[in-house]
Every structure is written in structure tokens, then in C-alpha cells.
C-alpha positions in Angstrom: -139.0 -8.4 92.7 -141.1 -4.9 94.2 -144.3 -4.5 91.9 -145.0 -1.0 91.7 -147.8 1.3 90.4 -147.1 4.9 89.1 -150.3 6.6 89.4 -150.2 9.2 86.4 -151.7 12.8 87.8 -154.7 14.5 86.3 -156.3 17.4 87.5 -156.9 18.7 91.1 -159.9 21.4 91.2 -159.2 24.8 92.1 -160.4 24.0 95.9 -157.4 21.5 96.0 -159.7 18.1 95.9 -159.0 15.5 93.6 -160.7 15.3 90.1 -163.5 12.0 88.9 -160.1 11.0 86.6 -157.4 11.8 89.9 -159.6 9.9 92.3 -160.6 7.0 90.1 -156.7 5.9 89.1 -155.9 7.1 93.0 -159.0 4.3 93.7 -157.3 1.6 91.5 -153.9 2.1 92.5 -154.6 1.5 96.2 -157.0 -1.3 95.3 -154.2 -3.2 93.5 -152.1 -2.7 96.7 -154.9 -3.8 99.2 -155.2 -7.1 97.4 -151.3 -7.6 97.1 -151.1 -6.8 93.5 -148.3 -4.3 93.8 -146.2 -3.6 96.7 -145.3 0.2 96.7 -147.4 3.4 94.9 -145.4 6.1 93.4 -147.7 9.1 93.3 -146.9 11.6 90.2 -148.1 14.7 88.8 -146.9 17.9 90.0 -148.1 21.3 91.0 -151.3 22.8 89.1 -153.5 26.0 89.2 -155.0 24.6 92.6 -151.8 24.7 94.7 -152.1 21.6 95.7 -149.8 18.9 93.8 -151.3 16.1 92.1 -148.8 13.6 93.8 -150.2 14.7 96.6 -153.8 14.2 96.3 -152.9 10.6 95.1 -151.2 10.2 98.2 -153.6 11.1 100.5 -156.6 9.0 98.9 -154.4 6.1 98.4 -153.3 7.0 102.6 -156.9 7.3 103.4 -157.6 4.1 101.5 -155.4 1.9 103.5 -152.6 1.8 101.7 -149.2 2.1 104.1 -147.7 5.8 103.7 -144.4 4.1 103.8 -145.5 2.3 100.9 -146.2 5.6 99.1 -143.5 8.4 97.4 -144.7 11.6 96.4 -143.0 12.4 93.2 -144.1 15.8 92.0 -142.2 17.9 90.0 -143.9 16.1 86.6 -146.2 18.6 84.4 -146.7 15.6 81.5 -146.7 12.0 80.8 -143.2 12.0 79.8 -142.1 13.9 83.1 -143.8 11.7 85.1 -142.3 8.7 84.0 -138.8 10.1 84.0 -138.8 11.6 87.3 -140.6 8.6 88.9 -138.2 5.9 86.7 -135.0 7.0 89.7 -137.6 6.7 92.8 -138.2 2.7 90.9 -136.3 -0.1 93.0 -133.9 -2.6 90.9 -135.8 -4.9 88.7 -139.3 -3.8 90.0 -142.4 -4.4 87.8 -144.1 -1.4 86.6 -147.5 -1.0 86.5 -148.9 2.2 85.0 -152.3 3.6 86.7 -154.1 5.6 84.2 -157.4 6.0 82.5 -157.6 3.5 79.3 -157.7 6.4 76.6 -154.3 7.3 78.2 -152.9 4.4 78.6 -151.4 3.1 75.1 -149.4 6.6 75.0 -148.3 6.1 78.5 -147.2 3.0 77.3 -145.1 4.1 74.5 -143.1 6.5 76.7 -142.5 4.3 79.3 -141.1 2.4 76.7 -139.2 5.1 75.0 -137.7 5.9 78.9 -136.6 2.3 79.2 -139.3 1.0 81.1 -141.0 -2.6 80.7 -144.3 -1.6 82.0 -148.2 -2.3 81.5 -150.9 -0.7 82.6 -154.0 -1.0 84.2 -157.2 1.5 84.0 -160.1 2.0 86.0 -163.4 1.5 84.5 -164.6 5.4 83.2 -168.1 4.6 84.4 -170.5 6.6 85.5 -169.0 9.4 83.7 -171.1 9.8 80.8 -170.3 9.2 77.0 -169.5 12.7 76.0 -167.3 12.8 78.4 -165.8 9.8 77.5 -165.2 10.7 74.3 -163.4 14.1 74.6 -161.1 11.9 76.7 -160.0 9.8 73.4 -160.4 13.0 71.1 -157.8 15.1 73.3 -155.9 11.8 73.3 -155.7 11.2 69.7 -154.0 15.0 69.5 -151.6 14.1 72.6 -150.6 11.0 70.6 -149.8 13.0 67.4 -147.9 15.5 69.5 -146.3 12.5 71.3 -145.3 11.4 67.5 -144.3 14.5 66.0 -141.9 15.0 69.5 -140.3 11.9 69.6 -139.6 12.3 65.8 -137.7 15.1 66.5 -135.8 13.8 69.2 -134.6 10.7 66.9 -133.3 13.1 64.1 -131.5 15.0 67.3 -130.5 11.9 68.4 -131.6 13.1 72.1 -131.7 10.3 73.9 -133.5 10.2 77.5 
């Protein structure tokens, strides 16, 4: 069975370098494959203000890092959680282990629509220090709003019986 990690994106600054939150799941991602934890990286998160996609930038840290770019596939069209685990779910081999690579105030929702997409996965987080506790914070305040968007979304796509 392939273990692999889908780093989630988060932001690239507008000079095209990666973000504390981009870098730090980037970090962990090629950590877990440098110690044999996972055996491929699927980079997502797709084009933002900076040009540069987020897939990208998680590439090249997990490249510089040591982690086999053969071992790495850019997926980048994905502009939200739920895009990036649909769009990365076709690059998955048969049967592989997922392992989501996001920042623990993400991670439960992240979670939930993997599971939503037909995904058995868990995740793993890297620890959000030194950032400082305000910042910490706003991360689980915007994420309690994400998750009650998540909610009020897939409500609406049960009583439409969309189905992903």
C-alpha cells in the first residue's frame, strides 16, 4: 500500500515565497517522507494573488528538503479545501493511505470532507509555534466560520442530493 500526504495550500505572499502556515505543513510533509512515514507528497492549492501556485511552493520546499521530485505531484487547480481533496483524490494510487498535512485548527474540517469525498484519511499538523497566540487564535475563529459554512454547504448538497 503507497502512504501518501496531501499537503493542503495556504497562502503564498505577494513576492511568490511561501507563508509561516505554507512552509510549516510543506516542513512536515517532507519530514514524514524523510523518515519513511509516507511515500509520495501530493502538493495542492492552486493559483493566488502572487502568481505563483501554492502546489508549487509546496513543491519546491518539500524538493529543497530532500524529498525526491519524482515522489512529488503538483496538483493545482484547488481554490478550497474541498477542491483540493477532489482534485488530488484521481492523482491517489489504489488503496493508498491518506494522510492530510494541515495546521490543527484546519484539520477536523479537512477531515470531514475528505470523508464526505470518500476518503479514509487522518491528518497530521505541525506544531503552530512560535507564531504567537493572537495569531493562533484567529486561525480557530476563521475556522469556526469555515466549519459553519462547511455545514450550511453540505446541507444543501444533501437536500440536492449532489453527490461528489
Amino acid at each position: 500500500m503507497t502512504r501518501v500526504a496531501i499537503v493542503l495550500g495556504a497562502a503564498v505572499r505577494p513576492d511568490g515565497t511561501a507563508s509561516p502556515a505554507l512552509r510549516r505543513r510543506a516542513a512536515t510533509a517532507a519530514d514524514f517522507y524523510l523518515t519513511g512515514q509516507v511515500d509520495k507528497i501530493i502538493a495542492s492549492g492552486g493559483v493566488p494573488r502572487a502568481g505563483r501556485s501554492e502546489a508549487a511552493v509546496i513543491g519546491e520546499i518539500c524538493a529543497q528538503a530532500g524529498v525526491s521530485p519524482s515522489d512529488i505531484t503538483i496538483e493545482d487547480a484547488s481554490s478550497n479545501t474541498l477542491e483540493n481533496i477532489l482534485n488530488s483524490k484521481p492523482l491517489l494510487p489504489p488503496g493508498a493511505e491518506v494522510t492530510l498535512v494541515t495546521d490543527k485548527y484546519h484539520a477536523f474540517r479537512a477531515r470531514l470532507t475528505a470523508r464526505e469525498c470518500g476518503l479514509k484519511a487522518h491528518s497530521v499538523s505541525p506544531a503552530l509555534r512560535p507564531i504567537t497566540a493572537h495569531r493562533i487564535l484567529r486561525g480557530y475563529i476563521r475556522e469556526v466560520g469555515a466549519l459553519a459554512l462547511y455545514a450550511a454547504r453540505r446541507t444543501r448538497r444533501i437536500i440536492s442530493r449532489q453527490s461528489l
